[in-house]
Amino acid sequence: MEKIGYCEIKGFKLSRKSKKAVSDIRSIMKQGNLFTSAVSTVPLFQIFASPSVTSSPFEMGITITEYDWEMFGRAMTSSTRIVRGEIFKIAYRQEIFTNGNEQKFWRCVSEASK
């Protein structure tokens, strides 16, 4: 029995097309993680490795407090939203073009990725 959160689907096997879709979703998730990691290092580089920052702890403190942390937070949230949107597109397409338990599976995935 496979279970995804609130979805319970008993005994089914994915078709070849669904296996390809799962592979595509894994790739999107991996790329999303890489993007999020890259975005998360930007403030560290700008604060600690930027040529405009001197070695003075006082000036480094000013740079940290002046950094646009709100924009950074929005960027981090957006990357998650983009990944979920891409997963939803794949899952919804699979939901439309499958039937039975396989369709139930893709409906669960698309609902979870909204």
Short mmCIF file of C-alpha atoms in Angstrom, two decimals:
data_model
loop_
_atom_site.label_atom_id
_atom_site.label_comp_id
_atom_site.label_asym_id
_atom_site.label_seq_id
_atom_site.Cartn_x
_atom_site.Cartn_y
_atom_site.Cartn_z
CA MET A 1 0.00 0.00 0.00
CA GLU A 2 1.39 3.39 -1.01
CA LYS A 3 0.49 6.40 1.07
CA ILE A 4 1.13 10.07 0.37
CA GLY A 5 -0.03 12.19 3.26
CA TYR A 6 -3.80 12.00 3.12
CA CYS A 7 -3.84 9.80 0.00
CA GLU A 8 -3.93 6.04 0.26
CA ILE A 9 -3.62 4.00 -2.91
CA LYS A 10 -3.52 0.22 -2.75
CA GLY A 11 -1.42 -1.88 -5.10
CA PHE A 12 -0.65 -0.17 -8.36
CA LYS A 13 2.34 0.12 -10.65
CA LEU A 14 3.41 3.19 -12.54
CA SER A 15 3.31 3.11 -16.33
CA ARG A 16 6.38 3.94 -18.38
CA LYS A 17 5.11 7.51 -18.93
CA SER A 18 4.48 7.97 -15.21
CA LYS A 19 7.96 6.68 -14.38
CA LYS A 20 9.35 9.29 -16.79
CA ALA A 21 7.24 11.96 -15.07
CA VAL A 22 8.58 10.88 -11.66
CA SER A 23 12.11 11.16 -13.07
CA ASP A 24 11.31 14.66 -14.37
CA ILE A 25 9.96 15.66 -10.94
CA ARG A 26 13.12 14.39 -9.25
CA SER A 27 15.20 16.44 -11.68
CA ILE A 28 13.15 19.57 -10.97
CA MET A 29 13.53 19.03 -7.23
CA LYS A 30 17.30 18.59 -7.59
CA GLN A 31 17.62 21.73 -9.71
CA GLY A 32 15.43 23.62 -7.25
CA ASN A 33 17.69 22.57 -4.38
CA LEU A 34 20.77 23.70 -6.31
CA PHE A 35 19.13 27.05 -7.07
CA THR A 36 18.09 27.56 -3.45
CA SER A 37 21.62 26.71 -2.30
CA ALA A 38 23.09 29.19 -4.75
CA VAL A 39 20.67 31.93 -3.69
CA SER A 40 21.38 31.29 -0.02
CA THR A 41 25.12 31.89 -0.48
CA VAL A 42 24.67 35.34 -2.07
CA PRO A 43 24.36 37.26 1.23
CA LEU A 44 27.39 35.50 2.66
CA PHE A 45 29.46 36.48 -0.34
CA GLN A 46 28.14 40.05 -0.43
CA ILE A 47 28.69 40.58 3.29
CA PHE A 48 31.95 38.77 3.93
CA ALA A 49 33.76 38.59 0.58
CA SER A 50 32.73 41.85 -1.06
CA PRO A 51 35.64 44.22 -1.73
CA SER A 52 33.58 47.08 -0.28
CA VAL A 53 33.69 45.46 3.15
CA THR A 54 36.71 46.23 5.24
CA SER A 55 38.06 44.07 7.98
CA SER A 56 36.53 46.32 10.63
CA PRO A 57 33.90 44.45 12.68
CA PHE A 58 31.93 47.70 12.95
CA GLU A 59 31.70 48.14 9.18
CA MET A 60 30.89 44.47 8.72
CA GLY A 61 28.06 44.89 11.26
CA ILE A 62 26.71 47.83 9.27
CA THR A 63 26.78 45.75 6.09
CA ILE A 64 24.87 42.93 7.80
CA THR A 65 22.17 45.24 9.14
CA GLU A 66 21.84 47.09 5.83
CA TYR A 67 21.50 43.94 3.75
CA ASP A 68 18.03 43.55 2.24
CA TRP A 69 16.99 40.47 4.21
CA GLU A 70 13.35 40.88 3.21
CA MET A 71 14.22 40.55 -0.46
CA PHE A 72 16.42 37.57 0.37
CA GLY A 73 13.47 35.93 2.15
CA ARG A 74 11.21 36.54 -0.84
CA ALA A 75 13.80 35.00 -3.17
CA MET A 76 14.04 31.90 -1.00
CA THR A 77 10.25 31.56 -0.84
CA SER A 78 9.90 32.12 -4.58
CA SER A 79 12.29 29.33 -5.44
CA THR A 80 10.12 26.90 -3.48
CA ARG A 81 6.97 28.22 -5.16
CA ILE A 82 8.52 27.84 -8.61
CA VAL A 83 9.57 24.24 -7.94
CA ARG A 84 6.12 23.35 -6.62
CA GLY A 85 4.53 24.97 -9.67
CA GLU A 86 6.65 22.92 -12.05
CA ILE A 87 5.86 19.73 -10.14
CA PHE A 88 2.16 20.61 -10.27
CA LYS A 89 2.29 21.04 -14.06
CA ILE A 90 3.76 17.57 -14.54
CA ALA A 91 1.45 15.91 -12.00
CA TYR A 92 -1.68 17.59 -13.36
CA ARG A 93 -0.82 16.58 -16.92
CA GLN A 94 -0.33 12.99 -15.74
CA GLU A 95 -3.59 13.14 -13.79
CA ILE A 96 -5.47 14.09 -16.96
CA PHE A 97 -3.92 11.39 -19.14
CA THR A 98 -4.06 8.42 -16.74
CA ASN A 99 -6.88 6.48 -15.13
CA GLY A 100 -7.65 4.27 -12.15
CA ASN A 101 -5.21 4.11 -9.26
CA GLU A 102 -2.52 5.77 -11.31
CA GLN A 103 -4.79 8.77 -11.79
CA LYS A 104 -5.52 8.82 -8.05
CA PHE A 105 -1.77 8.85 -7.40
CA TRP A 106 -1.21 11.82 -9.72
CA ARG A 107 -4.21 13.64 -8.25
CA CYS A 108 -2.60 13.29 -4.81
CA VAL A 109 0.72 14.60 -6.14
CA SER A 110 -0.91 17.55 -7.92
CA GLU A 111 -2.98 18.44 -4.85
CA ALA A 112 0.09 18.24 -2.61
CA SER A 113 2.08 20.50 -4.93
CA LYS A 114 -0.51 23.29 -5.16
#
